Protein backbone atom coordinates (compact mmCIF):
# COMPACT_ATOMS: atom_id res chain seq x y z
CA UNK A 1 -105.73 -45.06 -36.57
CA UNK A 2 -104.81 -46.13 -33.20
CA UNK A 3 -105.44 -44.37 -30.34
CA UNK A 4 -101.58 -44.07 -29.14
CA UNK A 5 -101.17 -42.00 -32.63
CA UNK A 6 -103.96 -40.18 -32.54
CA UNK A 7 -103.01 -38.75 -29.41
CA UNK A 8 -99.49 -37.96 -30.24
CA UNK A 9 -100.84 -35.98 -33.16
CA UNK A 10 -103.42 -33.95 -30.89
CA UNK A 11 -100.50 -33.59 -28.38
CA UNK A 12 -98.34 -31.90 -31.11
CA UNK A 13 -101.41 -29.70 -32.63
CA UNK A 14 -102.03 -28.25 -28.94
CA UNK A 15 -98.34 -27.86 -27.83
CA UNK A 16 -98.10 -24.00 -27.75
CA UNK A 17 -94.25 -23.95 -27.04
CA UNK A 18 -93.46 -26.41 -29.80
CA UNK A 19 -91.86 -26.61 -32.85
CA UNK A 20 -94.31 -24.31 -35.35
CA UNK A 21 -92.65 -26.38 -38.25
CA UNK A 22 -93.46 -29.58 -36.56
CA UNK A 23 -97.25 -28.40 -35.44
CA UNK A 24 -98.43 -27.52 -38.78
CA UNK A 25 -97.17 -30.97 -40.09
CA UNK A 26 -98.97 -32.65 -37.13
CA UNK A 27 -102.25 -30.68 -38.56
CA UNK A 28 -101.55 -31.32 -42.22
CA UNK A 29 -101.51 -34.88 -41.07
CA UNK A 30 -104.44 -34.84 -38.73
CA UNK A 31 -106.04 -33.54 -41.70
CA UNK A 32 -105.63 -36.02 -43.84
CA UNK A 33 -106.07 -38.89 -41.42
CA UNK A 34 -108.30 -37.95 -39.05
CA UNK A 35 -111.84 -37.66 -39.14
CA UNK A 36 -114.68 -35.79 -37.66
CA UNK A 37 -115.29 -38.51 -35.19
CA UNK A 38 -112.37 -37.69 -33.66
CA UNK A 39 -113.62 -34.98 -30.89
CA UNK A 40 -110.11 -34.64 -29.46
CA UNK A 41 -108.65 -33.87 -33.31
CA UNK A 42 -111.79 -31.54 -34.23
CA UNK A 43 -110.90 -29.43 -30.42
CA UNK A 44 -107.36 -29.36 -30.93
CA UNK A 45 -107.80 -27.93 -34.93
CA UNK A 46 -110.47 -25.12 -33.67
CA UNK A 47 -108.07 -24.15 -30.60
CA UNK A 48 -104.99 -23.33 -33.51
CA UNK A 49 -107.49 -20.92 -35.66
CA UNK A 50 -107.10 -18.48 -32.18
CA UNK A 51 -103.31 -18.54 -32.47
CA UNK A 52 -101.49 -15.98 -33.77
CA UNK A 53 -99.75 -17.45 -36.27
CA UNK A 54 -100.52 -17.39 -40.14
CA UNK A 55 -99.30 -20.26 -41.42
CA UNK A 56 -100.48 -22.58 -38.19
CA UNK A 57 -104.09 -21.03 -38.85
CA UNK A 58 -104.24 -21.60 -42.83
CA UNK A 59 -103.27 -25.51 -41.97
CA UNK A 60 -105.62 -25.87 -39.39
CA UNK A 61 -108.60 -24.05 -41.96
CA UNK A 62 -107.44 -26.55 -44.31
CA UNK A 63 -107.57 -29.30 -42.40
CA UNK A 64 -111.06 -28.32 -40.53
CA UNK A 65 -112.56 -28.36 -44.18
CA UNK A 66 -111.38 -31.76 -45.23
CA UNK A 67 -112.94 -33.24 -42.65
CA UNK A 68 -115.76 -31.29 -43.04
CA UNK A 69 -116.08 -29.77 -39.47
CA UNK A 70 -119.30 -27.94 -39.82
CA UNK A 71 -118.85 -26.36 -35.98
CA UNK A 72 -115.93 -24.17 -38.02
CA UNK A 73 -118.32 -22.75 -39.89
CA UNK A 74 -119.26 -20.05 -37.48
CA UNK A 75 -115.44 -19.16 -37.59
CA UNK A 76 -114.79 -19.48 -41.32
CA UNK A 77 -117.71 -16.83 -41.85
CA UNK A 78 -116.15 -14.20 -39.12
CA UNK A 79 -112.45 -14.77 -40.80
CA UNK A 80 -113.52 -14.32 -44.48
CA UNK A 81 -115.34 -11.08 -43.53
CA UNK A 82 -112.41 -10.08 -41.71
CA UNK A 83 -110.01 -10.59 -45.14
CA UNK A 84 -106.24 -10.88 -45.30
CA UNK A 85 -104.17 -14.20 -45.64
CA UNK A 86 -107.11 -17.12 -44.40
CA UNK A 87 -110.23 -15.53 -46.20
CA UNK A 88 -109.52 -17.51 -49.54
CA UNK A 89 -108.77 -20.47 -47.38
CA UNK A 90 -111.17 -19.81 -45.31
CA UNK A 91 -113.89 -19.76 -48.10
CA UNK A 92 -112.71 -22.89 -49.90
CA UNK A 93 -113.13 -24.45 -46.34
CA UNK A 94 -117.08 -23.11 -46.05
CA UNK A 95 -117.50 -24.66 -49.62
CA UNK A 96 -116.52 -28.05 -48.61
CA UNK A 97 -119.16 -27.72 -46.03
CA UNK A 98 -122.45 -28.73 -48.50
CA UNK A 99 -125.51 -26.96 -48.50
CA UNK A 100 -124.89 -24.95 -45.01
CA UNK A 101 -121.02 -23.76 -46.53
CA UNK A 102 -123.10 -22.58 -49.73
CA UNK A 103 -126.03 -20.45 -47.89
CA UNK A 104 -123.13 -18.91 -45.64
CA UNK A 105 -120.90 -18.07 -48.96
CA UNK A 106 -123.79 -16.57 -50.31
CA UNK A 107 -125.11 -14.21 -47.27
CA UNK A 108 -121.60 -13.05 -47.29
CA UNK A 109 -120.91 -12.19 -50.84
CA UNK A 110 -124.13 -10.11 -50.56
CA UNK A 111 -122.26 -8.78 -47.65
CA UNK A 112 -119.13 -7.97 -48.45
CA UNK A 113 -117.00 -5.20 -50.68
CA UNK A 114 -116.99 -5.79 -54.00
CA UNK A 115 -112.80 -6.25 -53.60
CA UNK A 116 -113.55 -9.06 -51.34
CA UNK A 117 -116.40 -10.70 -53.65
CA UNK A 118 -114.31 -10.48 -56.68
CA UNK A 119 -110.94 -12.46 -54.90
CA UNK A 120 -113.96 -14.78 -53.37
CA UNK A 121 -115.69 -15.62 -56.83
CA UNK A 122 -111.73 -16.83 -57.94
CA UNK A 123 -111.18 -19.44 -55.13
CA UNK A 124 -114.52 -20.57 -55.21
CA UNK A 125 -114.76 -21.49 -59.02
CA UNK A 126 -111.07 -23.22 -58.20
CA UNK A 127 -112.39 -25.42 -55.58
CA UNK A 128 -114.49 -27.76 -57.42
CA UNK A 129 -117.29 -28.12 -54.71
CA UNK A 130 -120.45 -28.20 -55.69
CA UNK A 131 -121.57 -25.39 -53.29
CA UNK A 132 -118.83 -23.09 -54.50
CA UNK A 133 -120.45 -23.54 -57.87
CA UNK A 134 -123.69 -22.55 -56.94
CA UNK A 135 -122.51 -19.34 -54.91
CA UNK A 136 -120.06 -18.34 -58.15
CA UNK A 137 -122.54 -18.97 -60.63
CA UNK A 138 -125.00 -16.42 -58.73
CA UNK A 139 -121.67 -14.33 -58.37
CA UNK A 140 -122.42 -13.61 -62.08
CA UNK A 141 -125.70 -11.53 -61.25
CA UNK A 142 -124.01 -9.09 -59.01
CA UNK A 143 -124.44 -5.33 -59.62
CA UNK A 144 -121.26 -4.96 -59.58
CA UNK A 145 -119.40 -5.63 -62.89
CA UNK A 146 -115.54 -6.57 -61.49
CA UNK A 147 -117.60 -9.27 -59.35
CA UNK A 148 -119.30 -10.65 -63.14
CA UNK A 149 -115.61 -10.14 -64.82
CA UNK A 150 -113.77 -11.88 -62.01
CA UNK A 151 -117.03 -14.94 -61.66
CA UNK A 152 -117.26 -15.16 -65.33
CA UNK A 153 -113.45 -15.02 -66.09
CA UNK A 154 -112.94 -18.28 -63.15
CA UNK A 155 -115.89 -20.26 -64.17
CA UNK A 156 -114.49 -20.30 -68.05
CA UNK A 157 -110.98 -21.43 -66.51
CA UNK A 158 -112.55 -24.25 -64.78
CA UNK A 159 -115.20 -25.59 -66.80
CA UNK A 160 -113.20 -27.95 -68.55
CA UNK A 161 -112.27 -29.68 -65.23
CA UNK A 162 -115.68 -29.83 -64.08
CA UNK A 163 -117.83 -33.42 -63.58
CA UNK A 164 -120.56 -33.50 -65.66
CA UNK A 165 -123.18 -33.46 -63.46
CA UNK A 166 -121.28 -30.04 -62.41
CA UNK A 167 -121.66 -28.79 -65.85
CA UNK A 168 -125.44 -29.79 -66.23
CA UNK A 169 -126.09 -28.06 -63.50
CA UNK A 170 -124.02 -24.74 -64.12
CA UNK A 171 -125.80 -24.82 -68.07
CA UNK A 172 -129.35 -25.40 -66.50
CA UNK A 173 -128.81 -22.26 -64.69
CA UNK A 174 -127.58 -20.40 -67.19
CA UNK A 175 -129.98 -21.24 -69.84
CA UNK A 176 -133.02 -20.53 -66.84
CA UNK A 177 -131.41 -16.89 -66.39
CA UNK A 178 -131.14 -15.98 -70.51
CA UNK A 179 -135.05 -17.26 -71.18
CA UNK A 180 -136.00 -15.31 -67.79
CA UNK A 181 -137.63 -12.56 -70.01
CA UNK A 182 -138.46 -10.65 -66.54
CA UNK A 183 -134.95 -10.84 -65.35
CA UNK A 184 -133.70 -7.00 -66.08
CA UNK A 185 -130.10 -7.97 -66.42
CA UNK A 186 -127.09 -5.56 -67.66
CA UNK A 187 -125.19 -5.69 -70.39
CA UNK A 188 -122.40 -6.84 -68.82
CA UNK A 189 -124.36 -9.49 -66.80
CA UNK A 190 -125.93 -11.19 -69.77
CA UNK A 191 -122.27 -10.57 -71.96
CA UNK A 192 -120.73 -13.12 -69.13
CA UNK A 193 -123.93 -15.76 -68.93
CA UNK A 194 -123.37 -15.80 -72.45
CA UNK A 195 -119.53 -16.37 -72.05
CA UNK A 196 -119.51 -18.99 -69.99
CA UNK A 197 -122.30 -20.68 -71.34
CA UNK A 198 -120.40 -21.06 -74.68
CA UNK A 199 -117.73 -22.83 -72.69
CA UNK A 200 -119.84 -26.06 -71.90
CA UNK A 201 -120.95 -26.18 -75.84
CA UNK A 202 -124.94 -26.87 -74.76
CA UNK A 203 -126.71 -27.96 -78.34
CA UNK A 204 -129.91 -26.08 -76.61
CA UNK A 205 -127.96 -23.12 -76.21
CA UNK A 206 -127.44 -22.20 -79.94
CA UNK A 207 -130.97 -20.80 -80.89
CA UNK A 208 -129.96 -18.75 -77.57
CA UNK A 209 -126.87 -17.13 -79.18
CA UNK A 210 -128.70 -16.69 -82.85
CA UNK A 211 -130.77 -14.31 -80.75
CA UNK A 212 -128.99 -11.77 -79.49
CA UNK A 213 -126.41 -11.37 -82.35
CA UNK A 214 -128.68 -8.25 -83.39
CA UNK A 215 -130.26 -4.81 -82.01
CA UNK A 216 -131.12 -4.17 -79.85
CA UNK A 217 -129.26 -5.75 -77.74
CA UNK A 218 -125.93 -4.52 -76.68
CA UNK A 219 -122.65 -4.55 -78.30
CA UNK A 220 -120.63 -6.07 -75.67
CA UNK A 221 -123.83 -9.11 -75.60
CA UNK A 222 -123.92 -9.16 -79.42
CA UNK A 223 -119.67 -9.68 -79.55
CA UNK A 224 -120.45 -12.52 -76.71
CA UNK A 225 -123.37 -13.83 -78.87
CA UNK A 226 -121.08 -13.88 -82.01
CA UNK A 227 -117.97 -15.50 -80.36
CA UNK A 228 -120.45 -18.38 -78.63
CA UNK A 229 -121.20 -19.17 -81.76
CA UNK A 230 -118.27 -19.38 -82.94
CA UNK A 231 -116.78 -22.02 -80.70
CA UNK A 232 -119.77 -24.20 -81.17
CA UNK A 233 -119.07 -23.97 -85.31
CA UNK A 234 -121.92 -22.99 -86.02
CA UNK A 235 -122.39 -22.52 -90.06
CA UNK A 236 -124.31 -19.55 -91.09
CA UNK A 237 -127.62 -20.72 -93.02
CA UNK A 238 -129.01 -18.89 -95.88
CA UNK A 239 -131.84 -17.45 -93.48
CA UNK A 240 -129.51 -16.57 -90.93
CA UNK A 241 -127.09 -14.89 -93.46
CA UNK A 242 -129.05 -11.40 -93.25
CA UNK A 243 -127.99 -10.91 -89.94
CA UNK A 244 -124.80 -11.81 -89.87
CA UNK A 245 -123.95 -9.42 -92.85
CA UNK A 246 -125.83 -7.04 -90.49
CA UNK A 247 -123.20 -7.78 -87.61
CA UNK A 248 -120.24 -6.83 -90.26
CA UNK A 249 -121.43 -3.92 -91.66
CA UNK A 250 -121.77 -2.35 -87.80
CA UNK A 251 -119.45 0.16 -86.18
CA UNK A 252 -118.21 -1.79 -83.04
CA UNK A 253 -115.01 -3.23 -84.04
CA UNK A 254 -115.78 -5.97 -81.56
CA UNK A 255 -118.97 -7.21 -83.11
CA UNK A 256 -117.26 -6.74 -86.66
CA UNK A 257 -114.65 -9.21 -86.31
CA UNK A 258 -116.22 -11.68 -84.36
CA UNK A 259 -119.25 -11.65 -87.36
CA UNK A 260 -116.49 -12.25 -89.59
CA UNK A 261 -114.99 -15.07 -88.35
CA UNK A 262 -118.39 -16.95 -88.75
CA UNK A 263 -118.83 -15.60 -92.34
CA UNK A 264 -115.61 -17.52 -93.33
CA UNK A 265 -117.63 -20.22 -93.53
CA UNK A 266 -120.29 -19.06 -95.86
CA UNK A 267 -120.37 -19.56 -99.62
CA UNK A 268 -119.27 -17.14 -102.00
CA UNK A 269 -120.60 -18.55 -105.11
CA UNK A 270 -122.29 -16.08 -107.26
CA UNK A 271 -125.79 -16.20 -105.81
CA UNK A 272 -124.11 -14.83 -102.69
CA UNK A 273 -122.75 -12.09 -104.73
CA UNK A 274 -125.35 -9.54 -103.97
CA UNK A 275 -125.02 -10.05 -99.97
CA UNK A 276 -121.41 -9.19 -100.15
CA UNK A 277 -121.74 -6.29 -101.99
CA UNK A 278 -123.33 -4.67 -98.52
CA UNK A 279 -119.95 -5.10 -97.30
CA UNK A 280 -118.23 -2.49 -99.76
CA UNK A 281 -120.59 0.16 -97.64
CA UNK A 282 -119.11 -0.98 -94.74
CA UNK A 283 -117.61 1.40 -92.40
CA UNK A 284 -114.82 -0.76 -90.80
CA UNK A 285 -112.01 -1.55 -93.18
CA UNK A 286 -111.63 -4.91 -92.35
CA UNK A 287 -115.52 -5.49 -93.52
CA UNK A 288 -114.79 -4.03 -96.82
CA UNK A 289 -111.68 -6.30 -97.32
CA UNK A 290 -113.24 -9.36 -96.41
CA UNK A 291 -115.96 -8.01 -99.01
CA UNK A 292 -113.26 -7.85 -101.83
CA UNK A 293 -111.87 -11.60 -101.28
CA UNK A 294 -115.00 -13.02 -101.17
CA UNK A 295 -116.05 -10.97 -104.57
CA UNK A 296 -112.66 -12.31 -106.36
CA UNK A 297 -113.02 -13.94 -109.42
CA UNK A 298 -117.45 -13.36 -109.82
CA UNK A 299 -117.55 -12.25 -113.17
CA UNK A 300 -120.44 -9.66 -113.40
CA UNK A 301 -120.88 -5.64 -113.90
CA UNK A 302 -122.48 -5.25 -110.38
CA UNK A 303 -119.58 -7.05 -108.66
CA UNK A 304 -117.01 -4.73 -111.34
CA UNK A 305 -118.77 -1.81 -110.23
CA UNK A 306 -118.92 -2.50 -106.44
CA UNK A 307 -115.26 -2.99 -107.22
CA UNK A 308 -114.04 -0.05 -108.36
CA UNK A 309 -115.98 2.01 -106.38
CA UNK A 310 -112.83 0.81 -103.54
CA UNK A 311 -109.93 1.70 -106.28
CA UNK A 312 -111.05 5.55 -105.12
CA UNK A 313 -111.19 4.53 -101.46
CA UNK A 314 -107.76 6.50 -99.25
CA UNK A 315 -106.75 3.51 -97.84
CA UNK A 316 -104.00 2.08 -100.08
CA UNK A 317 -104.18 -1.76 -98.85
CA UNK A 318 -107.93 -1.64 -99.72
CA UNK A 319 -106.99 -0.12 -103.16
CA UNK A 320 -104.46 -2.34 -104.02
CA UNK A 321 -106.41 -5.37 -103.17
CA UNK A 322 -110.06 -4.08 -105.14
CA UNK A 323 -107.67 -2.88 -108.37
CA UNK A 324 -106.11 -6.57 -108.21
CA UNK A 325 -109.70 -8.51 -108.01
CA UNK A 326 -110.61 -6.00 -110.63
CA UNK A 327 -108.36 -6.72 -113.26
CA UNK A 328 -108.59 -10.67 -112.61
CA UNK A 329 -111.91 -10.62 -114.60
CA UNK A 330 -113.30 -9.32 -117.69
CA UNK A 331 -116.08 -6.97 -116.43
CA UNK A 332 -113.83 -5.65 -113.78
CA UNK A 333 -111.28 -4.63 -116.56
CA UNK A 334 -114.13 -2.50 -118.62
CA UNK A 335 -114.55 -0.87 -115.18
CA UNK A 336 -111.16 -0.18 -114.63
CA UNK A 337 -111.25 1.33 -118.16
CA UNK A 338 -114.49 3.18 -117.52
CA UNK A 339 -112.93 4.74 -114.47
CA UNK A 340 -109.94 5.44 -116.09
CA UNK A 341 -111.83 7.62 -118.82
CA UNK A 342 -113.68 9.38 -116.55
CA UNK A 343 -111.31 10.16 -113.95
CA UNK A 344 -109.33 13.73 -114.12
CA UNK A 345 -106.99 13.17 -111.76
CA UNK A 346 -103.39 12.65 -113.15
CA UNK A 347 -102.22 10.72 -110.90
CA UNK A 348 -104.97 8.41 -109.95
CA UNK A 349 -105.32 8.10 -114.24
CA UNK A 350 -101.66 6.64 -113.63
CA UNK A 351 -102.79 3.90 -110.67
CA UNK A 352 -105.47 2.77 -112.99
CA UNK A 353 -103.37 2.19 -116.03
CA UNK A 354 -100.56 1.00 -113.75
CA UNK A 355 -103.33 -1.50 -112.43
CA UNK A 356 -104.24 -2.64 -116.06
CA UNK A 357 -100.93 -2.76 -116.93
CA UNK A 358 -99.80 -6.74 -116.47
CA UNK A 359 -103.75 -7.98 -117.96
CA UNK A 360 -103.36 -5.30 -120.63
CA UNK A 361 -102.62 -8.04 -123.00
CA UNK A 362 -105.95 -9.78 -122.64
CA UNK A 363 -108.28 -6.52 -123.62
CA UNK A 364 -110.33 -7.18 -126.87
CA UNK A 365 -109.63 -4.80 -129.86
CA UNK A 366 -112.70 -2.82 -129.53
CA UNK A 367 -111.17 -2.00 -126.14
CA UNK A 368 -107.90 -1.32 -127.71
CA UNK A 369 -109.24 0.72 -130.17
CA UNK A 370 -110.96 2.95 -127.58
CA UNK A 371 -108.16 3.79 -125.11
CA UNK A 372 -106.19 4.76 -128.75
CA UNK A 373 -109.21 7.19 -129.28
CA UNK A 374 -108.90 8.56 -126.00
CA UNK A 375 -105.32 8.98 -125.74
CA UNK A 376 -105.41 10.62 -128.96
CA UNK A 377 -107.82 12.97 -128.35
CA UNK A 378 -105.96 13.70 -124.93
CA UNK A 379 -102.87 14.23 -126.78
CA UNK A 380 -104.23 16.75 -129.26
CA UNK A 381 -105.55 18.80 -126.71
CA UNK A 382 -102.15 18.84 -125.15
CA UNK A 383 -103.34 16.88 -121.93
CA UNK A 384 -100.53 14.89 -119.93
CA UNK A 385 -103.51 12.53 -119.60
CA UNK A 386 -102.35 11.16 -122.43
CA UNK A 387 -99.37 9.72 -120.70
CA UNK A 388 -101.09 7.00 -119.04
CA UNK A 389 -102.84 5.72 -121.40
CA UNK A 390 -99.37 5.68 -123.89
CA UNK A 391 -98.09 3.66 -121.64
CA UNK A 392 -100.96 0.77 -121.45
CA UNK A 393 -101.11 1.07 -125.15
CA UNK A 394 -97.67 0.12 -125.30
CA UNK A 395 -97.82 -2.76 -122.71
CA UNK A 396 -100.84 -3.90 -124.49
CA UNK A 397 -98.85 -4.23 -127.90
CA UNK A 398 -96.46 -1.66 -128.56
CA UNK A 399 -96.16 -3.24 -132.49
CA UNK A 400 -100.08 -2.37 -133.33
CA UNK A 401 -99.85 1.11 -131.10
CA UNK A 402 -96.72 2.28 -133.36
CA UNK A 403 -99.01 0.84 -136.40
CA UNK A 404 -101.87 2.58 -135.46
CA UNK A 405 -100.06 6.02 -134.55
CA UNK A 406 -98.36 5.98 -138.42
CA UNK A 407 -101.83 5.48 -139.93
CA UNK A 408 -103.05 8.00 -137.83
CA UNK A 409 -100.42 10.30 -139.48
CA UNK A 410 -101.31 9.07 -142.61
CA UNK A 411 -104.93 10.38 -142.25
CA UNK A 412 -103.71 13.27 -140.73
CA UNK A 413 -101.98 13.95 -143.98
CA UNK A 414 -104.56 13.37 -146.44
CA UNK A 415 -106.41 15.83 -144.36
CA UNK A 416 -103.02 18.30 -144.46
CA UNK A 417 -103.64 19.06 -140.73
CA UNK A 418 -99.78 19.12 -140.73
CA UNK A 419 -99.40 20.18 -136.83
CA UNK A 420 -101.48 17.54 -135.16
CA UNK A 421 -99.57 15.14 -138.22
CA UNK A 422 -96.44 16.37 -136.97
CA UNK A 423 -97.27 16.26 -133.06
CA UNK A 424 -98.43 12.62 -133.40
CA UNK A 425 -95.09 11.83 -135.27
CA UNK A 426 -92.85 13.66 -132.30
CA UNK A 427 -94.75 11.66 -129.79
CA UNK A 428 -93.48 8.05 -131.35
CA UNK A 429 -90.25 9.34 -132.67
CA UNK A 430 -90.61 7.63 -135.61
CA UNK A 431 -88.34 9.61 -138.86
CA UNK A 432 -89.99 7.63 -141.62
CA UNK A 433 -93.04 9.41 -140.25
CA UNK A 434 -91.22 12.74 -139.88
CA UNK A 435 -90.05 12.51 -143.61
CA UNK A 436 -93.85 12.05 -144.65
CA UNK A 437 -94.89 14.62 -142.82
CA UNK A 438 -91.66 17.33 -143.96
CA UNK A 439 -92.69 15.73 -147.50
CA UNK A 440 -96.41 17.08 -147.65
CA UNK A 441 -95.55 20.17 -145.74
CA UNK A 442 -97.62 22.87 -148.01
CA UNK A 443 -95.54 25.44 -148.03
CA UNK A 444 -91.96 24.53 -147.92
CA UNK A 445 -88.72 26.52 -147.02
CA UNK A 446 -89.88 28.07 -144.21
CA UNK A 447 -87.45 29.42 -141.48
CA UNK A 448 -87.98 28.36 -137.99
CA UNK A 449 -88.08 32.33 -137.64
CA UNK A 450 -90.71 32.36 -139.20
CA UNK A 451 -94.00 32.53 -136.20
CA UNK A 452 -96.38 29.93 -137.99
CA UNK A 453 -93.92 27.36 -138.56
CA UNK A 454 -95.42 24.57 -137.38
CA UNK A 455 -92.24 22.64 -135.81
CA UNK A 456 -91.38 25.67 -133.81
CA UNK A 457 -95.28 25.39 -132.02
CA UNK A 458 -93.98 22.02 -130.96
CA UNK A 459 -90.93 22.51 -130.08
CA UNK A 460 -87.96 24.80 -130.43
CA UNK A 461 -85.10 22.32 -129.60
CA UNK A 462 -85.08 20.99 -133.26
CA UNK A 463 -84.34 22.10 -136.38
CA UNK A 464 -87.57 23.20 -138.73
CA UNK A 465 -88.22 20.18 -140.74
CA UNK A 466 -91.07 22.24 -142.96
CA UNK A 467 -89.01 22.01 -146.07
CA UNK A 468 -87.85 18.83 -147.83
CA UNK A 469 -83.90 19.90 -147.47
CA UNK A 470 -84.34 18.91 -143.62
CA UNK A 471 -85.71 16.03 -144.28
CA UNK A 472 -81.97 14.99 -145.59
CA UNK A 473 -80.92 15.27 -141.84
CA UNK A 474 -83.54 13.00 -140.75
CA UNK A 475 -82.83 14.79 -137.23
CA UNK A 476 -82.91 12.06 -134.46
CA UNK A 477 -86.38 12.08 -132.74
């Protein structure tokens, strides 16, 4: 530049009654141009940062550190200790600086309040330097854990703009401070190494990760473990699978989910059955979920039994979603059937038929033939358990249940057990089978006075149908 220039511009940046508009473009200028050559430039840019003015002293930091003024460093130091407006300015200055800017940066984060170190760690991962990269990265060691939030939290914003020499460097020391085995560091400490170092995707870093996914190292480094590996897409191996179904079946939510996400990727053919099972014990919901889509559709009796061990569980989503898988395959039907014998709950009899309902159709006979056994003996016994299983009888096929019911009458009569013929015959309202029954009635003309008439014991809404003269009627049942 020449001279005549030059000295206009040092003119303006020293004028004390000028323009303050017109000075700080004269030093955003100077800044740019100049150089540190330029002794009358590099006087006239330390004079400003003793002015009262802000926005005159920012401009003049600014400047100072693009030309790399090392005689500001002094100054820089004093005004970042001080805070307020110029200390992030101020410290993106220092960093400009090289190896000098770095060791002062570094005496003073030791230094200073953790407020200050936290709002210091932020400009410095911004700045790009490779001295403001050193000081942040060490900001992730501090004792105090808003410094590693606020150093880990910049450095993952900026990676992806950083040279790669930059991120060499920032994985070598990262990978240095995870294999330190003497290096006592907390579990927040080691949670944000582990952060950031999943943000440069290092190949060496994945053994790393595999590491500390389990006990007994700490949930918050575990979740960090889990998520690193994540991002790199790392695919669960058959040896590796233990501990991952290890990660799901834990209480932190955080580990949970993030062990989830990886086990997406893993099979679920039915060699893998048995590993999934674990996840029915589970004590996070979402585990035992996961458990139940990845068991749809394996046809076996330890898979059916895992199953419907969930159709009992309070959580109706969970419910809904085991009775579904259930009924999707044979063995899980024969559970749901099994369960539904067993249970002596009314209602939870009817969420189990309900369930079996729209595959009734596909049960063998033998099956058939045993819920008709049941329900009968239910009925006899006056049990509304029956209900339920009426109803899947007659969604199975209502033509063979009303077939089955009359020969069941039939044999009822040859063994003139007349109430239980009659009973069955009320339940299907069937008059042919009413007539049969009035027809063998042993004693006919009874009154419905009369206390062991039979139709009265079932009901006393009806006429008594115990002599063949009401059979004429054929009342409407």
């Amino acid at each position: 530049m020449a001279d005549s220039t030059l000295n206009k511009l040092v003119q303006l940046i020293g004028a004390n009654d000028g323009a303050v508009a017109l000075r700080q473009a004269a030093i955003k200028v100077g800044g740019v141009v100049g150089s540190s050559k330029e002794r009358g430039m590099v006087k006239a840019l330390l004079g400003v940062l003793g002015e009262a003015d802000g926005n005159l002293r920012v401009a003049a930091i600014e400047a100072l550190g693009h030309l790399q003024i090392e005689e500001a460093l002094p100054q820089f130091a004093e005004i970042i200790r001080h805070g307020g407006v110029e200390a992030e300015a101020a410290a993106h200055a220092a960093s400009q600086l090289g190896a000098k800017g770095a060791r002062v940066l570094g005496k003073i984060m030791h230094e200073a309040a953790p407020g200050l170190r936290s709002r210091l760690t932020g400009v410095l991962a911004k700045s790009g330097a490779g001295g403001a990269l050193v000081v942040t990265a060490h900001a992730l060691l501090d004792a105090d854990t808003k410094v590693v939030e606020a150093a880990a939290r910049s450095l993952a914003m900026e990676v992806p703009s950083f040279t790669p020499p930059q991120r060499h460097a920032l994985a070598r020391f990262l990978l240095e401070e995870l294999n330190d085995k003497k290096a006592k560091h907390s579990a927040k400490t080691e949670a944000a190494l582990l952060r950031v170092l999943s943000g440069l995707h290092e190949a060496k870093a994945e053994e790393i990760f595999w590491a500390r996914i389990n006990s007994p190292a700490a949930p918050e480094t575990r979740a960090a473990a889990l998520q690193a590996l994540g991002n790199l897409g790392a695919a669960p191996s058959d040896r590796r699978l233990p501990k991952l179904l290890a990660c799901a079946v834990d209480s932190d939510f955080q580990v949970v989910a993030a062990a989830l996400m990886l086990l997406r990727q893993a099979p679920s053919g039915g060699k893998f059955a048995k590993h999934w099972l674990k996840l029915l014990e589970a004590p996070d919901l979402a585990a035992r979920r996961f458990a139940v889509e990845k068991l749809r559709g394996i046809d076996s009796r330890e898979v059916a039994r895992g199953l419907a061990a969930q159709a009992s569980h309070p959580d109706r989503g969970l419910r809904d979603d085991a009775l579904t898988a259930l009924r999707g395959f044979a063995a899980g039907r024969e559970a749901l059937l099994e369960k539904l014998f067993a249970t002596e709950n009314h209602d939870e009899c009817w969420t189990l038929a309900r369930a079996l309902a729209p595959a009734a159709a596909s049960l063998p006979k033998t099956l058939r033939a045993k819920i008709f056994k049941e329900a009968c003996r239910h009925h006899d016994a006056d049990d509304r358990l029956a209900n339920p299983l009426w109803f899947l009888l007659r969604e199975i096929d209502h033509a063979w249940t009303r077939d089955q019911i009359e020969a069941r009458a039939l044999a009822l009569r040859q063994k003139k057990t007349p109430r239980r013929l009659v009973t069955c015959a009320i339940w299907h309202k069937t008059p042919r089978a009413v007539r049969r029954c009035a027809s063998s009635w042993p004693r006919p003309g009874l009154s419905c006075r009369t206390t062991t008439c039979p139709w009265k014991a079932a009901t006393t809404t009806r006429p008594c149908i115990s002599s063949r003269a009401c059979c004429k009627t054929s009342p409407s049942i």
